[in-house]
Amino acid sequence: MAFPPIDQQYLLTFLVGLLNTPSPTGYADQAIDFTANALSAFPALSLRRTRKGALVATWPGQHADAPRALTAHVDTLGAMVKEIKSDGRLKLTKIGGFAWNTVEGEGCTVFASKGERVRGSILLDKASSHVYGKVVGEAVRDDENMEVRLDAQTVSKEDSEALGIRVGDFIAFDPRVEITNGFVRSRHLDDKACVACLLAAVKALSDAGVQPAQTTTLLISNYEEVGHGAAAGIPPEVTELVAVDMAAVGDGQTSDEYHTTLCVKDSGGPYHHGLSQRLRQIADEYGIPYMVDIYPYYGSDGEAYWRAGGDVAVALIGPGVDASHNYERTHLEALVATTQWVVAYLTS
Ligand SMILES: [Zn+2]
């Protein structure tokens, strides 16, 4: 098969739109809708939602004797209102695994109880250097001393409640998307970058009029960051699951922002050797450069499905993302390579 071209502009336009759609885990419906709307442009795929709110796309293949699935997640890190303080500011509880200092100073939106959106920012409660001196630098950031300063005139708990804010309201961190010299810098590239790769792969094959080799399910999951995203939604007849999620870049890692990576082991143990070997073979065959790596503090939706009892081969691929679960960055080269790998897998 001649390799179909990847529409890079489509990939980036979809990615920027998705990054700018807030979707902390538990409040990801808008991002699911955004993705469903984009996938609805491809009539070969039939779409449905699971009861849990994930998006499932079914794509009939040339064969259906060994159906496959790919998964990526739209949910992201975020927070919820834990407490409305007597001065009107908000204490938070984290959604997903991150350190408070990685969001300090970031703008945020509170999705208040009746649909109001209240803007604000995440700060240390002793934020002013001119008032608190070295405490600003030395305080260990935790649930007790981090807060939201609302961009509204509120000096009491009652004032903030009058804005519609209640305990349990969701909070999204501003992604701050910027594209420069092929670099995509944004929060939540984990895993919106990979959702964009899946869509770009669908577009490449659809534009070329090519059907996948096997009937394929795409699961766009909405609870990955808390560990059970793909526990449901994969049809039982599926024999292989490829999770598409970011590769972890840092000291001692082979992954980088310019490559796609095969993860052979993470915190959940080794992935399926046979499927991993086949993905390597496919990449070699199509001349797609890739890294092979191990991620020290990492779990994926592939493991979520294994833990839920899924009897499938599971592998994990994805683009290198620098400063993951922080202010992240990747490069278009890694996104295109990941998309090509998905295309090659789908057609092999
Ligand atoms: Zn992820």
PDB file of C-alpha atoms in Angstrom, residues 109-216:
ATOM      1  CA  THR A 109     -12.214  28.299  35.214  1.00  0.00           C
ATOM      2  CA  VAL A 110     -14.626  27.194  37.918  1.00  0.00           C
ATOM      3  CA  PHE A 111     -17.734  25.515  36.486  1.00  0.00           C
ATOM      4  CA  ALA A 112     -20.219  26.651  39.072  1.00  0.00           C
ATOM      5  CA  SER A 113     -23.296  24.737  40.060  1.00  0.00           C
ATOM      6  CA  LYS A 114     -25.846  26.374  37.766  1.00  0.00           C
ATOM      7  CA  GLY A 115     -23.610  26.628  34.726  1.00  0.00           C
ATOM      8  CA  GLU A 116     -21.861  29.886  35.543  1.00  0.00           C
ATOM      9  CA  ARG A 117     -18.186  30.039  34.556  1.00  0.00           C
ATOM     10  CA  VAL A 118     -16.082  31.943  37.045  1.00  0.00           C
ATOM     11  CA  ARG A 119     -12.507  32.809  36.156  1.00  0.00           C
ATOM     12  CA  GLY A 120      -9.654  32.844  38.606  1.00  0.00           C
ATOM     13  CA  SER A 121      -6.116  31.680  39.252  1.00  0.00           C
ATOM     14  CA  ILE A 122      -4.323  29.092  41.356  1.00  0.00           C
ATOM     15  CA  LEU A 123      -2.037  30.598  43.977  1.00  0.00           C
ATOM     16  CA  LEU A 124      -0.293  29.880  47.229  1.00  0.00           C
ATOM     17  CA  ASP A 125      -2.345  31.386  50.064  1.00  0.00           C
ATOM     18  CA  LYS A 126       0.726  33.428  51.062  1.00  0.00           C
ATOM     19  CA  ALA A 127       1.534  34.601  47.550  1.00  0.00           C
ATOM     20  CA  SER A 128       2.901  38.125  47.900  1.00  0.00           C
ATOM     21  CA  SER A 129       6.678  38.317  48.171  1.00  0.00           C
ATOM     22  CA  HIS A 130       6.345  41.799  49.689  1.00  0.00           C
ATOM     23  CA  VAL A 131       4.204  40.502  52.518  1.00  0.00           C
ATOM     24  CA  TYR A 132       5.413  36.964  53.187  1.00  0.00           C
ATOM     25  CA  GLY A 133       9.073  37.159  52.130  1.00  0.00           C
ATOM     26  CA  LYS A 134      10.880  33.821  51.962  1.00  0.00           C
ATOM     27  CA  VAL A 135       7.754  31.799  52.833  1.00  0.00           C
ATOM     28  CA  VAL A 136       6.692  32.272  49.187  1.00  0.00           C
ATOM     29  CA  GLY A 137       9.721  30.331  48.047  1.00  0.00           C
ATOM     30  CA  GLU A 138      10.004  27.841  50.867  1.00  0.00           C
ATOM     31  CA  ALA A 139       6.455  26.691  51.591  1.00  0.00           C
ATOM     32  CA  VAL A 140       5.742  23.125  50.493  1.00  0.00           C
ATOM     33  CA  ARG A 141       2.681  23.381  48.268  1.00  0.00           C
ATOM     34  CA  ASP A 142      -0.191  21.215  49.461  1.00  0.00           C
ATOM     35  CA  ASP A 143      -3.983  20.941  49.602  1.00  0.00           C
ATOM     36  CA  GLU A 144      -4.032  23.220  52.656  1.00  0.00           C
ATOM     37  CA  ASN A 145      -2.122  26.211  51.296  1.00  0.00           C
ATOM     38  CA  MET A 146      -3.116  26.291  47.621  1.00  0.00           C
ATOM     39  CA  GLU A 147      -6.227  28.219  46.673  1.00  0.00           C
ATOM     40  CA  VAL A 148      -8.219  29.780  43.865  1.00  0.00           C
ATOM     41  CA  ARG A 149      -8.383  33.567  43.804  1.00  0.00           C
ATOM     42  CA  LEU A 150     -11.603  34.357  41.940  1.00  0.00           C
ATOM     43  CA  ASP A 151     -11.826  37.234  39.469  1.00  0.00           C
ATOM     44  CA  ALA A 152     -15.015  38.438  41.148  1.00  0.00           C
ATOM     45  CA  GLN A 153     -15.645  40.749  44.087  1.00  0.00           C
ATOM     46  CA  THR A 154     -15.847  38.200  46.861  1.00  0.00           C
ATOM     47  CA  VAL A 155     -14.528  38.560  50.396  1.00  0.00           C
ATOM     48  CA  SER A 156     -16.680  35.985  52.133  1.00  0.00           C
ATOM     49  CA  LYS A 157     -17.994  32.468  51.776  1.00  0.00           C
ATOM     50  CA  GLU A 158     -21.454  33.936  51.116  1.00  0.00           C
ATOM     51  CA  ASP A 159     -20.134  36.161  48.294  1.00  0.00           C
ATOM     52  CA  SER A 160     -18.616  33.140  46.543  1.00  0.00           C
ATOM     53  CA  GLU A 161     -21.750  31.083  47.058  1.00  0.00           C
ATOM     54  CA  ALA A 162     -23.710  33.942  45.496  1.00  0.00           C
ATOM     55  CA  LEU A 163     -21.628  33.385  42.346  1.00  0.00           C
ATOM     56  CA  GLY A 164     -23.137  29.912  42.219  1.00  0.00           C
ATOM     57  CA  ILE A 165     -19.995  28.191  43.511  1.00  0.00           C
ATOM     58  CA  ARG A 166     -20.502  25.066  45.613  1.00  0.00           C
ATOM     59  CA  VAL A 167     -18.315  22.292  47.033  1.00  0.00           C
ATOM     60  CA  GLY A 168     -17.758  19.747  44.262  1.00  0.00           C
ATOM     61  CA  ASP A 169     -17.709  22.178  41.354  1.00  0.00           C
ATOM     62  CA  PHE A 170     -15.157  21.281  38.681  1.00  0.00           C
ATOM     63  CA  ILE A 171     -12.114  23.418  37.939  1.00  0.00           C
ATOM     64  CA  ALA A 172     -10.167  23.376  34.674  1.00  0.00           C
ATOM     65  CA  PHE A 173      -6.628  24.744  34.317  1.00  0.00           C
ATOM     66  CA  ASP A 174      -5.949  27.003  31.323  1.00  0.00           C
ATOM     67  CA  PRO A 175      -4.098  24.982  28.674  1.00  0.00           C
ATOM     68  CA  ARG A 176      -2.172  27.983  27.229  1.00  0.00           C
ATOM     69  CA  VAL A 177      -1.748  26.489  23.765  1.00  0.00           C
ATOM     70  CA  GLU A 178       1.023  27.834  21.595  1.00  0.00           C
ATOM     71  CA  ILE A 179       2.544  26.456  18.383  1.00  0.00           C
ATOM     72  CA  THR A 180       6.032  27.616  17.394  1.00  0.00           C
ATOM     73  CA  ASN A 181       8.549  26.032  14.992  1.00  0.00           C
ATOM     74  CA  GLY A 182       6.576  22.768  15.021  1.00  0.00           C
ATOM     75  CA  PHE A 183       6.506  22.640  18.831  1.00  0.00           C
ATOM     76  CA  VAL A 184       3.099  22.347  20.442  1.00  0.00           C
ATOM     77  CA  ARG A 185       3.232  23.746  23.974  1.00  0.00           C
ATOM     78  CA  SER A 186       0.153  23.261  26.120  1.00  0.00           C
ATOM     79  CA  ARG A 187      -1.209  21.609  29.205  1.00  0.00           C
ATOM     80  CA  HIS A 188      -3.085  18.372  28.633  1.00  0.00           C
ATOM     81  CA  LEU A 189      -1.210  17.154  25.546  1.00  0.00           C
ATOM     82  CA  ASP A 190      -1.659  14.030  27.668  1.00  0.00           C
ATOM     83  CA  ASP A 191      -3.690  12.711  25.995  1.00  0.00           C
ATOM     84  CA  LYS A 192      -5.367  15.128  23.636  1.00  0.00           C
ATOM     85  CA  ALA A 193      -2.326  14.907  21.344  1.00  0.00           C
ATOM     86  CA  CYS A 194      -3.042  11.204  20.822  1.00  0.00           C
ATOM     87  CA  VAL A 195      -6.766  11.719  20.245  1.00  0.00           C
ATOM     88  CA  ALA A 196      -5.687  14.106  17.477  1.00  0.00           C
ATOM     89  CA  CYS A 197      -3.354  11.413  16.076  1.00  0.00           C
ATOM     90  CA  LEU A 198      -6.233   8.906  15.975  1.00  0.00           C
ATOM     91  CA  LEU A 199      -8.463  11.395  14.149  1.00  0.00           C
ATOM     92  CA  ALA A 200      -5.705  12.277  11.688  1.00  0.00           C
ATOM     93  CA  ALA A 201      -5.254   8.539  11.027  1.00  0.00           C
ATOM     94  CA  VAL A 202      -8.977   8.131  10.370  1.00  0.00           C
ATOM     95  CA  LYS A 203      -8.844  11.090   7.990  1.00  0.00           C
ATOM     96  CA  ALA A 204      -5.772   9.778   6.147  1.00  0.00           C
ATOM     97  CA  LEU A 205      -7.377   6.398   5.466  1.00  0.00           C
ATOM     98  CA  SER A 206     -10.811   7.852   4.724  1.00  0.00           C
ATOM     99  CA  ASP A 207      -9.380  10.366   2.239  1.00  0.00           C
ATOM    100  CA  ALA A 208      -7.489   7.530   0.558  1.00  0.00           C
ATOM    101  CA  GLY A 209     -10.625   5.379   0.476  1.00  0.00           C
ATOM    102  CA  VAL A 210      -8.916   2.640   2.484  1.00  0.00           C
ATOM    103  CA  GLN A 211     -10.701   0.397   4.980  1.00  0.00           C
ATOM    104  CA  PRO A 212      -8.837  -0.935   8.016  1.00  0.00           C
ATOM    105  CA  ALA A 213      -7.624  -4.524   7.677  1.00  0.00           C
ATOM    106  CA  GLN A 214      -9.765  -5.611  10.630  1.00  0.00           C
ATOM    107  CA  THR A 215     -12.936  -4.150  12.087  1.00  0.00           C
ATOM    108  CA  THR A 216     -11.635  -1.580  14.536  1.00  0.00           C
TER     109      THR A 216
END
